[in-house]
PDB file of C-alpha atoms and ligand atoms in Angstrom:
ATOM      1  CA  UNK A   1    -170.506-136.025  38.145  1.00  0.00           C
ATOM      2  CA  UNK A   2    -173.024-134.506  40.478  1.00  0.00           C
ATOM      3  CA  UNK A   3    -176.442-136.107  40.482  1.00  0.00           C
ATOM      4  CA  UNK A   4    -179.605-134.029  40.416  1.00  0.00           C
ATOM      5  CA  UNK A   5    -180.275-135.436  43.862  1.00  0.00           C
ATOM      6  CA  UNK A   6    -177.049-133.933  45.173  1.00  0.00           C
ATOM      7  CA  UNK A   7    -178.010-130.633  43.543  1.00  0.00           C
ATOM      8  CA  UNK A   8    -181.384-130.626  45.230  1.00  0.00           C
ATOM      9  CA  UNK A   9    -179.921-131.420  48.617  1.00  0.00           C
ATOM     10  CA  UNK A  10    -177.507-128.546  48.220  1.00  0.00           C
ATOM     11  CA  UNK A  11    -180.216-126.038  47.289  1.00  0.00           C
ATOM     12  CA  UNK A  12    -182.590-127.099  50.028  1.00  0.00           C
ATOM     13  CA  UNK A  13    -179.961-127.483  52.721  1.00  0.00           C
ATOM     14  CA  UNK A  14    -180.282-123.788  53.373  1.00  0.00           C
ATOM     15  CA  UNK A  15    -183.649-122.236  52.734  1.00  0.00           C
ATOM     16  CA  UNK A  16    -183.986-118.481  52.307  1.00  0.00           C
ATOM     17  CA  UNK A  17    -184.603-117.935  56.002  1.00  0.00           C
ATOM     18  CA  UNK A  18    -181.484-119.931  56.826  1.00  0.00           C
ATOM     19  CA  UNK A  19    -183.480-122.765  58.348  1.00  0.00           C
ATOM     20  CA  UNK A  20    -182.740-126.269  57.219  1.00  0.00           C
ATOM     21  CA  UNK A  21    -185.327-128.507  55.670  1.00  0.00           C
ATOM     22  CA  UNK A  22    -186.781-130.676  58.331  1.00  0.00           C
ATOM     23  CA  UNK A  23    -186.555-134.151  56.928  1.00  0.00           C
ATOM     24  CA  UNK A  24    -183.782-136.713  57.027  1.00  0.00           C
ATOM     25  CA  UNK A  25    -182.589-136.985  53.441  1.00  0.00           C
ATOM     26  CA  UNK A  26    -180.158-139.840  54.067  1.00  0.00           C
ATOM     27  CA  UNK A  27    -180.976-143.442  53.205  1.00  0.00           C
ATOM     28  CA  UNK A  28    -183.264-142.664  50.298  1.00  0.00           C
ATOM     29  CA  UNK A  29    -183.694-144.489  47.042  1.00  0.00           C
ATOM     30  CA  UNK A  30    -183.058-142.644  43.770  1.00  0.00           C
ATOM     31  CA  UNK A  31    -186.582-141.208  43.703  1.00  0.00           C
ATOM     32  CA  UNK A  32    -186.586-139.937  47.289  1.00  0.00           C
ATOM     33  CA  UNK A  33    -188.472-142.850  48.783  1.00  0.00           C
ATOM     34  CA  UNK A  34    -187.588-143.873  52.343  1.00  0.00           C
ATOM     35  CA  UNK A  35    -188.797-146.492  54.778  1.00  0.00           C
ATOM     36  CA  UNK A  36    -191.593-145.209  56.954  1.00  0.00           C
ATOM     37  CA  UNK A  37    -190.215-147.155  59.937  1.00  0.00           C
ATOM     38  CA  UNK A  38    -193.646-147.091  61.486  1.00  0.00           C
ATOM     39  CA  UNK A  39    -192.511-148.872  64.648  1.00  0.00           C
ATOM     40  CA  UNK A  40    -190.220-145.935  65.435  1.00  0.00           C
ATOM     41  CA  UNK A  41    -192.990-143.376  66.007  1.00  0.00           C
ATOM     42  CA  UNK A  42    -193.206-142.515  69.684  1.00  0.00           C
ATOM     43  CA  UNK A  43    -196.316-142.673  71.852  1.00  0.00           C
ATOM     44  CA  UNK A  44    -196.185-138.851  72.051  1.00  0.00           C
ATOM     45  CA  UNK A  45    -196.320-138.635  68.280  1.00  0.00           C
ATOM     46  CA  UNK A  46    -199.287-140.968  68.072  1.00  0.00           C
ATOM     47  CA  UNK A  47    -200.983-138.915  70.795  1.00  0.00           C
ATOM     48  CA  UNK A  48    -200.427-135.689  68.843  1.00  0.00           C
ATOM     49  CA  UNK A  49    -201.841-137.337  65.712  1.00  0.00           C
ATOM     50  CA  UNK A  50    -204.938-138.345  67.694  1.00  0.00           C
ATOM     51  CA  UNK A  51    -205.334-134.784  68.921  1.00  0.00           C
ATOM     52  CA  UNK A  52    -204.987-133.307  65.418  1.00  0.00           C
ATOM     53  CA  UNK A  53    -207.315-135.953  64.003  1.00  0.00           C
ATOM     54  CA  UNK A  54    -209.936-135.324  66.628  1.00  0.00           C
ATOM     55  CA  UNK A  55    -209.837-131.559  66.159  1.00  0.00           C
ATOM     56  CA  UNK A  56    -210.146-131.772  62.381  1.00  0.00           C
ATOM     57  CA  UNK A  57    -212.762-134.491  62.291  1.00  0.00           C
ATOM     58  CA  UNK A  58    -215.079-132.443  64.505  1.00  0.00           C
ATOM     59  CA  UNK A  59    -214.952-129.632  61.944  1.00  0.00           C
ATOM     60  CA  UNK A  60    -215.637-131.815  58.900  1.00  0.00           C
ATOM     61  CA  UNK A  61    -219.443-132.250  58.988  1.00  0.00           C
ATOM     62  CA  UNK A  62    -221.066-129.501  56.943  1.00  0.00           C
ATOM     63  CA  UNK A  63    -217.670-128.355  55.646  1.00  0.00           C
ATOM     64  CA  UNK A  64    -215.769-131.200  53.947  1.00  0.00           C
ATOM     65  CA  UNK A  65    -217.215-132.878  50.861  1.00  0.00           C
ATOM     66  CA  UNK A  66    -218.896-136.218  51.517  1.00  0.00           C
ATOM     67  CA  UNK A  67    -216.415-138.143  49.343  1.00  0.00           C
ATOM     68  CA  UNK A  68    -213.647-137.040  51.697  1.00  0.00           C
ATOM     69  CA  UNK A  69    -215.532-137.791  54.902  1.00  0.00           C
ATOM     70  CA  UNK A  70    -216.593-141.240  53.753  1.00  0.00           C
ATOM     71  CA  UNK A  71    -213.109-142.282  52.676  1.00  0.00           C
ATOM     72  CA  UNK A  72    -211.528-140.870  55.794  1.00  0.00           C
ATOM     73  CA  UNK A  73    -213.928-142.793  58.004  1.00  0.00           C
ATOM     74  CA  UNK A  74    -213.275-145.992  56.075  1.00  0.00           C
ATOM     75  CA  UNK A  75    -209.516-145.523  56.578  1.00  0.00           C
ATOM     76  CA  UNK A  76    -210.090-145.754  60.315  1.00  0.00           C
ATOM     77  CA  UNK A  77    -206.904-143.918  61.320  1.00  0.00           C
ATOM     78  CA  UNK A  78    -208.135-141.917  64.308  1.00  0.00           C
ATOM     79  CA  UNK A  79    -205.998-143.963  66.694  1.00  0.00           C
ATOM     80  CA  UNK A  80    -202.497-142.968  65.619  1.00  0.00           C
ATOM     81  CA  UNK A  81    -200.124-142.301  62.736  1.00  0.00           C
ATOM     82  CA  UNK A  82    -201.116-144.849  60.083  1.00  0.00           C
ATOM     83  CA  UNK A  83    -198.889-147.520  58.622  1.00  0.00           C
ATOM     84  CA  UNK A  84    -198.483-146.558  54.948  1.00  0.00           C
ATOM     85  CA  UNK A  85    -198.168-150.177  53.821  1.00  0.00           C
ATOM     86  CA  UNK A  86    -201.563-151.043  55.259  1.00  0.00           C
ATOM     87  CA  UNK A  87    -203.159-148.043  53.529  1.00  0.00           C
ATOM     88  CA  UNK A  88    -201.447-148.836  50.233  1.00  0.00           C
ATOM     89  CA  UNK A  89    -202.778-152.379  50.281  1.00  0.00           C
ATOM     90  CA  UNK A  90    -206.383-151.134  50.440  1.00  0.00           C
ATOM     91  CA  UNK A  91    -205.845-148.162  48.151  1.00  0.00           C
ATOM     92  CA  UNK A  92    -204.196-150.268  45.475  1.00  0.00           C
ATOM     93  CA  UNK A  93    -207.232-152.529  45.335  1.00  0.00           C
ATOM     94  CA  UNK A  94    -209.575-149.546  45.058  1.00  0.00           C
ATOM     95  CA  UNK A  95    -207.978-147.109  42.586  1.00  0.00           C
ATOM     96  CA  UNK A  96    -204.561-148.595  41.851  1.00  0.00           C
ATOM     97  CA  UNK A  97    -202.723-145.914  43.852  1.00  0.00           C
ATOM     98  CA  UNK A  98    -200.073-146.529  46.509  1.00  0.00           C
ATOM     99  CA  UNK A  99    -198.519-144.126  48.964  1.00  0.00           C
ATOM    100  CA  UNK A 100    -194.752-143.866  49.289  1.00  0.00           C
ATOM    101  CA  UNK A 101    -192.868-142.455  52.266  1.00  0.00           C
ATOM    102  CA  UNK A 102    -190.626-139.422  51.591  1.00  0.00           C
ATOM    103  CA  UNK A 103    -188.419-137.307  53.878  1.00  0.00           C
ATOM    104  CA  UNK A 104    -190.328-134.089  53.124  1.00  0.00           C
ATOM    105  CA  UNK A 105    -190.418-131.785  50.108  1.00  0.00           C
ATOM    106  CA  UNK A 106    -188.919-133.411  47.031  1.00  0.00           C
ATOM    107  CA  UNK A 107    -187.884-132.012  43.625  1.00  0.00           C
ATOM    108  CA  UNK A 108    -190.585-131.387  41.047  1.00  0.00           C
ATOM    109  CA  UNK A 109    -189.344-134.046  38.637  1.00  0.00           C
ATOM    110  CA  UNK A 110    -189.547-136.751  41.305  1.00  0.00           C
ATOM    111  CA  UNK A 111    -192.880-135.502  42.628  1.00  0.00           C
ATOM    112  CA  UNK A 112    -194.496-135.481  39.178  1.00  0.00           C
ATOM    113  CA  UNK A 113    -192.977-138.862  38.311  1.00  0.00           C
ATOM    114  CA  UNK A 114    -194.510-140.423  41.415  1.00  0.00           C
ATOM    115  CA  UNK A 115    -197.942-138.974  40.644  1.00  0.00           C
ATOM    116  CA  UNK A 116    -197.773-139.985  36.989  1.00  0.00           C
ATOM    117  CA  UNK A 117    -197.236-143.562  38.231  1.00  0.00           C
ATOM    118  CA  UNK A 118    -200.033-143.450  40.790  1.00  0.00           C
ATOM    119  CA  UNK A 119    -197.725-143.161  43.786  1.00  0.00           C
ATOM    120  CA  UNK A 120    -198.555-140.430  46.277  1.00  0.00           C
ATOM    121  CA  UNK A 121    -195.564-139.143  48.297  1.00  0.00           C
ATOM    122  CA  UNK A 122    -196.337-138.755  52.009  1.00  0.00           C
ATOM    123  CA  UNK A 123    -193.894-137.105  54.414  1.00  0.00           C
ATOM    124  CA  UNK A 124    -192.844-139.410  57.279  1.00  0.00           C
ATOM    125  CA  UNK A 125    -192.358-136.943  60.112  1.00  0.00           C
ATOM    126  CA  UNK A 126    -195.016-135.326  62.289  1.00  0.00           C
ATOM    127  CA  UNK A 127    -194.969-131.698  63.440  1.00  0.00           C
ATOM    128  CA  UNK A 128    -194.140-130.931  67.079  1.00  0.00           C
ATOM    129  CA  UNK A 129    -196.886-130.099  69.602  1.00  0.00           C
ATOM    130  CA  UNK A 130    -195.865-126.421  69.381  1.00  0.00           C
ATOM    131  CA  UNK A 131    -196.672-126.495  65.678  1.00  0.00           C
ATOM    132  CA  UNK A 132    -200.128-127.994  66.130  1.00  0.00           C
ATOM    133  CA  UNK A 133    -201.800-124.919  64.634  1.00  0.00           C
ATOM    134  CA  UNK A 134    -199.369-123.817  62.004  1.00  0.00           C
ATOM    135  CA  UNK A 135    -196.462-125.239  60.159  1.00  0.00           C
ATOM    136  CA  UNK A 136    -194.561-124.209  57.086  1.00  0.00           C
ATOM    137  CA  UNK A 137    -193.520-127.512  55.548  1.00  0.00           C
ATOM    138  CA  UNK A 138    -196.049-130.276  54.951  1.00  0.00           C
ATOM    139  CA  UNK A 139    -195.852-133.140  57.469  1.00  0.00           C
ATOM    140  CA  UNK A 140    -197.476-136.571  57.666  1.00  0.00           C
ATOM    141  CA  UNK A 141    -200.690-135.107  59.055  1.00  0.00           C
ATOM    142  CA  UNK A 142    -201.181-132.722  56.143  1.00  0.00           C
ATOM    143  CA  UNK A 143    -200.052-135.185  53.493  1.00  0.00           C
ATOM    144  CA  UNK A 144    -202.005-138.155  54.781  1.00  0.00           C
ATOM    145  CA  UNK A 145    -205.110-136.659  56.350  1.00  0.00           C
ATOM    146  CA  UNK A 146    -205.458-133.990  53.653  1.00  0.00           C
ATOM    147  CA  UNK A 147    -204.574-135.883  50.501  1.00  0.00           C
ATOM    148  CA  UNK A 148    -204.970-139.630  50.921  1.00  0.00           C
ATOM    149  CA  UNK A 149    -208.771-139.954  51.408  1.00  0.00           C
ATOM    150  CA  UNK A 150    -209.641-138.507  47.980  1.00  0.00           C
ATOM    151  CA  UNK A 151    -207.244-140.913  46.274  1.00  0.00           C
ATOM    152  CA  UNK A 152    -210.023-143.427  46.898  1.00  0.00           C
ATOM    153  CA  UNK A 153    -212.319-141.470  44.576  1.00  0.00           C
ATOM    154  CA  UNK A 154    -211.824-142.869  41.051  1.00  0.00           C
ATOM    155  CA  UNK A 155    -212.244-139.572  39.178  1.00  0.00           C
ATOM    156  CA  UNK A 156    -210.081-137.580  41.561  1.00  0.00           C
ATOM    157  CA  UNK A 157    -207.463-140.337  41.548  1.00  0.00           C
ATOM    158  CA  UNK A 158    -207.316-140.193  37.758  1.00  0.00           C
ATOM    159  CA  UNK A 159    -207.063-136.423  37.892  1.00  0.00           C
ATOM    160  CA  UNK A 160    -204.018-136.490  40.169  1.00  0.00           C
ATOM    161  CA  UNK A 161    -202.265-138.900  37.837  1.00  0.00           C
ATOM    162  CA  UNK A 162    -203.014-136.614  34.875  1.00  0.00           C
ATOM    163  CA  UNK A 163    -201.693-133.708  36.919  1.00  0.00           C
ATOM    164  CA  UNK A 164    -198.429-135.606  37.400  1.00  0.00           C
ATOM    165  CA  UNK A 165    -198.114-136.243  33.689  1.00  0.00           C
ATOM    166  CA  UNK A 166    -199.008-132.608  33.037  1.00  0.00           C
ATOM    167  CA  UNK A 167    -196.245-131.563  35.440  1.00  0.00           C
ATOM    168  CA  UNK A 168    -193.628-133.502  33.520  1.00  0.00           C
ATOM    169  CA  UNK A 169    -194.888-131.839  30.363  1.00  0.00           C
ATOM    170  CA  UNK A 170    -194.925-128.373  31.958  1.00  0.00           C
ATOM    171  CA  UNK A 171    -191.254-128.769  32.903  1.00  0.00           C
ATOM    172  CA  UNK A 172    -190.439-128.832  29.181  1.00  0.00           C
ATOM    173  CA  UNK A 173    -192.859-126.050  28.294  1.00  0.00           C
ATOM    174  CA  UNK A 174    -191.869-123.607  31.032  1.00  0.00           C
ATOM    175  CA  UNK A 175    -195.344-123.843  32.578  1.00  0.00           C
ATOM    176  CA  UNK A 176    -194.431-124.787  36.135  1.00  0.00           C
ATOM    177  CA  UNK A 177    -195.513-121.530  37.772  1.00  0.00           C
ATOM    178  CA  UNK A 178    -198.888-121.692  36.074  1.00  0.00           C
ATOM    179  CA  UNK A 179    -199.424-125.345  36.908  1.00  0.00           C
ATOM    180  CA  UNK A 180    -198.391-124.783  40.515  1.00  0.00           C
ATOM    181  CA  UNK A 181    -201.135-122.131  40.845  1.00  0.00           C
ATOM    182  CA  UNK A 182    -203.695-124.604  39.553  1.00  0.00           C
ATOM    183  CA  UNK A 183    -202.495-127.206  42.083  1.00  0.00           C
ATOM    184  CA  UNK A 184    -202.658-124.650  44.837  1.00  0.00           C
ATOM    185  CA  UNK A 185    -206.183-123.423  44.081  1.00  0.00           C
ATOM    186  CA  UNK A 186    -207.635-126.897  43.421  1.00  0.00           C
ATOM    187  CA  UNK A 187    -205.850-129.848  45.027  1.00  0.00           C
ATOM    188  CA  UNK A 188    -204.722-127.770  48.041  1.00  0.00           C
ATOM    189  CA  UNK A 189    -207.397-125.080  48.444  1.00  0.00           C
ATOM    190  CA  UNK A 190    -210.307-126.114  46.264  1.00  0.00           C
ATOM    191  CA  UNK A 191    -214.010-125.842  47.095  1.00  0.00           C
ATOM    192  CA  UNK A 192    -216.790-127.901  45.529  1.00  0.00           C
ATOM    193  CA  UNK A 193    -220.514-127.453  45.167  1.00  0.00           C
ATOM    194  CA  UNK A 194    -222.834-130.069  46.588  1.00  0.00           C
ATOM    195  CA  UNK A 195    -226.620-130.375  46.911  1.00  0.00           C
ATOM    196  CA  UNK A 196    -226.190-129.429  50.582  1.00  0.00           C
ATOM    197  CA  UNK A 197    -224.060-126.365  49.840  1.00  0.00           C
ATOM    198  CA  UNK A 198    -220.447-125.378  49.374  1.00  0.00           C
ATOM    199  CA  UNK A 199    -217.890-127.933  50.619  1.00  0.00           C
ATOM    200  CA  UNK A 200    -214.118-128.314  50.817  1.00  0.00           C
ATOM    201  CA  UNK A 201    -211.998-130.832  48.913  1.00  0.00           C
ATOM    202  CA  UNK A 202    -208.586-129.095  49.068  1.00  0.00           C
ATOM    203  CA  UNK A 203    -206.042-130.810  51.301  1.00  0.00           C
ATOM    204  CA  UNK A 204    -204.474-127.585  52.566  1.00  0.00           C
ATOM    205  CA  UNK A 205    -207.828-126.536  53.986  1.00  0.00           C
ATOM    206  CA  UNK A 206    -208.902-129.969  55.217  1.00  0.00           C
ATOM    207  CA  UNK A 207    -205.775-130.313  57.346  1.00  0.00           C
ATOM    208  CA  UNK A 208    -206.010-126.785  58.775  1.00  0.00           C
ATOM    209  CA  UNK A 209    -208.235-126.073  61.763  1.00  0.00           C
ATOM    210  CA  UNK A 210    -208.626-122.375  61.145  1.00  0.00           C
ATOM    211  CA  UNK A 211    -208.885-122.203  57.347  1.00  0.00           C
ATOM    212  CA  UNK A 212    -211.537-124.922  57.299  1.00  0.00           C
ATOM    213  CA  UNK A 213    -213.835-122.529  59.122  1.00  0.00           C
ATOM    214  CA  UNK A 214    -212.627-119.338  57.456  1.00  0.00           C
ATOM    215  CA  UNK A 215    -212.867-120.418  53.816  1.00  0.00           C
ATOM    216  CA  UNK A 216    -216.625-120.953  53.842  1.00  0.00           C
ATOM    217  CA  UNK A 217    -217.441-117.478  55.128  1.00  0.00           C
ATOM    218  CA  UNK A 218    -218.271-115.407  52.028  1.00  0.00           C
ATOM    219  CA  UNK A 219    -217.787-112.144  53.832  1.00  0.00           C
ATOM    220  CA  UNK A 220    -214.113-112.902  54.425  1.00  0.00           C
ATOM    221  CA  UNK A 221    -212.908-114.176  51.078  1.00  0.00           C
ATOM    222  CA  UNK A 222    -214.010-114.464  47.497  1.00  0.00           C
ATOM    223  CA  UNK A 223    -215.570-117.552  45.950  1.00  0.00           C
ATOM    224  CA  UNK A 224    -215.585-117.794  42.179  1.00  0.00           C
ATOM    225  CA  UNK A 225    -216.294-120.596  39.739  1.00  0.00           C
ATOM    226  CA  UNK A 226    -213.160-122.357  38.551  1.00  0.00           C
ATOM    227  CA  UNK A 227    -211.915-121.253  35.170  1.00  0.00           C
ATOM    228  CA  UNK A 228    -208.651-123.096  34.584  1.00  0.00           C
ATOM    229  CA  UNK A 229    -206.851-120.418  32.615  1.00  0.00           C
ATOM    230  CA  UNK A 230    -207.945-117.634  34.973  1.00  0.00           C
ATOM    231  CA  UNK A 231    -206.795-119.749  37.904  1.00  0.00           C
ATOM    232  CA  UNK A 232    -203.376-120.337  36.372  1.00  0.00           C
ATOM    233  CA  UNK A 233    -202.936-116.566  36.025  1.00  0.00           C
ATOM    234  CA  UNK A 234    -203.641-115.937  39.696  1.00  0.00           C
ATOM    235  CA  UNK A 235    -200.948-115.468  42.330  1.00  0.00           C
ATOM    236  CA  UNK A 236    -201.518-117.084  45.709  1.00  0.00           C
ATOM    237  CA  UNK A 237    -200.789-116.489  49.368  1.00  0.00           C
ATOM    238  CA  UNK A 238    -198.722-119.159  51.019  1.00  0.00           C
ATOM    239  CA  UNK A 239    -198.364-117.531  54.419  1.00  0.00           C
ATOM    240  CA  UNK A 240    -201.951-116.496  55.129  1.00  0.00           C
ATOM    241  CA  UNK A 241    -205.502-117.606  54.353  1.00  0.00           C
ATOM    242  CA  UNK A 242    -206.490-117.438  50.699  1.00  0.00           C
ATOM    243  CA  UNK A 243    -208.169-114.305  49.398  1.00  0.00           C
ATOM    244  CA  UNK A 244    -209.886-116.188  46.587  1.00  0.00           C
ATOM    245  CA  UNK A 245    -211.226-119.735  46.459  1.00  0.00           C
ATOM    246  CA  UNK A 246    -212.119-121.386  43.163  1.00  0.00           C
ATOM    247  CA  UNK A 247    -215.227-123.567  43.183  1.00  0.00           C
ATOM    248  CA  UNK A 248    -215.847-126.651  41.028  1.00  0.00           C
ATOM    249  CA  UNK A 249    -219.213-128.248  40.287  1.00  0.00           C
ATOM    250  CA  UNK A 250    -217.883-131.770  40.700  1.00  0.00           C
ATOM    251  CA  UNK A 251    -214.698-133.804  40.208  1.00  0.00           C
ATOM    252  CA  UNK A 252    -215.675-134.620  36.646  1.00  0.00           C
ATOM    253  CA  UNK A 253    -215.532-130.909  35.830  1.00  0.00           C
ATOM    254  CA  UNK A 254    -212.036-130.724  37.307  1.00  0.00           C
ATOM    255  CA  UNK A 255    -210.959-133.685  35.223  1.00  0.00           C
ATOM    256  CA  UNK A 256    -212.576-132.476  32.006  1.00  0.00           C
ATOM    257  CA  UNK A 257    -211.506-128.844  32.268  1.00  0.00           C
ATOM    258  CA  UNK A 258    -207.859-129.797  32.847  1.00  0.00           C
ATOM    259  CA  UNK A 259    -207.800-132.401  30.066  1.00  0.00           C
ATOM    260  CA  UNK A 260    -207.112-130.073  27.085  1.00  0.00           C
ATOM    261  CA  UNK A 261    -203.551-129.418  25.985  1.00  0.00           C
ATOM    262  CA  UNK A 262    -202.207-126.591  28.151  1.00  0.00           C
ATOM    263  CA  UNK A 263    -199.497-125.563  25.665  1.00  0.00           C
ATOM    264  CA  UNK A 264    -201.435-122.634  24.139  1.00  0.00           C
ATOM    265  CA  UNK A 265    -202.677-121.553  27.579  1.00  0.00           C
ATOM    266  CA  UNK A 266    -199.142-121.368  28.953  1.00  0.00           C
ATOM    267  CA  UNK A 267    -198.181-119.240  25.956  1.00  0.00           C
ATOM    268  CA  UNK A 268    -201.097-116.856  26.446  1.00  0.00           C
ATOM    269  CA  UNK A 269    -200.577-116.561  30.196  1.00  0.00           C
ATOM    270  CA  UNK A 270    -196.870-115.846  29.830  1.00  0.00           C
ATOM    271  CA  UNK A 271    -197.707-112.774  27.748  1.00  0.00           C
ATOM    272  CA  UNK A 272    -199.761-111.199  30.556  1.00  0.00           C
ATOM    273  CA  UNK A 273    -198.924-110.042  34.051  1.00  0.00           C
ATOM    274  CA  UNK A 274    -200.156-112.454  36.730  1.00  0.00           C
ATOM    275  CA  UNK A 275    -203.288-111.436  38.635  1.00  0.00           C
ATOM    276  CA  UNK A 276    -203.136-110.467  42.314  1.00  0.00           C
ATOM    277  CA  UNK A 277    -204.684-112.978  44.721  1.00  0.00           C
ATOM    278  CA  UNK A 278    -207.707-110.747  45.388  1.00  0.00           C
ATOM    279  CA  UNK A 279    -208.640-109.918  41.777  1.00  0.00           C
ATOM    280  CA  UNK A 280    -212.182-109.846  40.491  1.00  0.00           C
ATOM    281  CA  UNK A 281    -212.321-109.539  36.720  1.00  0.00           C
ATOM    282  CA  UNK A 282    -214.986-107.843  34.670  1.00  0.00           C
ATOM    283  CA  UNK A 283    -217.934-110.173  34.237  1.00  0.00           C
ATOM    284  CA  UNK A 284    -216.859-112.463  37.079  1.00  0.00           C
ATOM    285  CA  UNK A 285    -219.509-113.268  39.624  1.00  0.00           C
ATOM    286  CA  UNK A 286    -218.888-113.939  43.284  1.00  0.00           C
ATOM    287  CA  UNK A 287    -220.681-117.070  44.391  1.00  0.00           C
ATOM    288  CA  UNK A 288    -222.639-116.796  47.587  1.00  0.00           C
ATOM    289  CA  UNK A 289    -222.482-119.730  49.961  1.00  0.00           C
ATOM    290  CA  UNK A 290    -225.850-121.227  50.700  1.00  0.00           C
TER     291      UNK A 290
HETATM  292  N1  LIG B   1    -203.913-131.083  30.209  1.00  0.00           N
HETATM  293  C1  LIG B   1    -202.682-130.628  30.800  1.00  0.00           C
HETATM  294  C2  LIG B   1    -201.629-130.407  29.712  1.00  0.00           C
HETATM  295  O1  LIG B   1    -201.869-130.665  28.580  1.00  0.00           O
HETATM  296  C3  LIG B   1    -202.176-131.630  31.819  1.00  0.00           C
HETATM  297  C4  LIG B   1    -202.925-131.591  33.103  1.00  0.00           C
HETATM  298  C5  LIG B   1    -203.912-132.519  33.397  1.00  0.00           C
HETATM  299  C6  LIG B   1    -202.636-130.624  34.045  1.00  0.00           C
HETATM  300  C7  LIG B   1    -204.586-132.477  34.597  1.00  0.00           C
HETATM  301  C8  LIG B   1    -203.311-130.583  35.251  1.00  0.00           C
HETATM  302  C9  LIG B   1    -204.280-131.505  35.533  1.00  0.00           C
HETATM  303  O2  LIG B   1    -200.553-129.987  29.994  1.00  0.00           O
HETATM  304 FE1  LIG B   2    -200.383-130.833  50.117  1.00  0.00          FE
END
């Protein structure tokens, strides 16, 4: 009998554009975990990491939220691709999370199962120098630099675990499209208010040189307060900058607003057409960046 793993490998072997998925999907455990083999990274790869790190970290002050900046600094990984085991040892003591190495994109069931068990999957390979500015699949720089620092924040760490559990539930309820939009507009592209002004907490922005600057310019895109159901109705752009960014007051709001049972929301949303990425609904107010 074919395993679901074999199924996945077959479907991803050829993506729609004919390109193959990047990672090496041999030598995995049942839940797509591989060895990071840290010693095998080349000096060129570490040098590219340093370059990416340097470029991003210069853009962070005044743009990234302070929780992210503080955790990133404490991680002390400016010098090269980090060893996941070393990070996990510290992270586990702080919030009970660990990171696990994966070959790249993994099936939803495995992804949600990892999150629900406080394991964050991080891709092992690094982009090539030619892809420094743009890449289609997430690599170790996006996954680690973008996502790992906020796993040190207790509320955010709890939220991601709840998201994982919610994902497993959404698989049974047919709510995956809706939940994926929430993930996209919060965990990947979310903005947060702070006493000093609007800041970024979304990993997709934090690991991107250009969007980190773009997303805070109110003249270019729309900033609206996060409303979970509205967000889950909204389509997103995956091959350009976002047209709308959803803003939270703080991580507690994100946790609290996503805590209710989504079952009735999924049912309501399914009855309506999804909203275009640039929608502004009646009564919605665009937030102006201070
Ligand atoms: N509350 C959601 C549900 O009942 C689960 C969830 C939690 C989703 C946190 C996203 C984030 O399905
Ligand atoms: Fe990501």
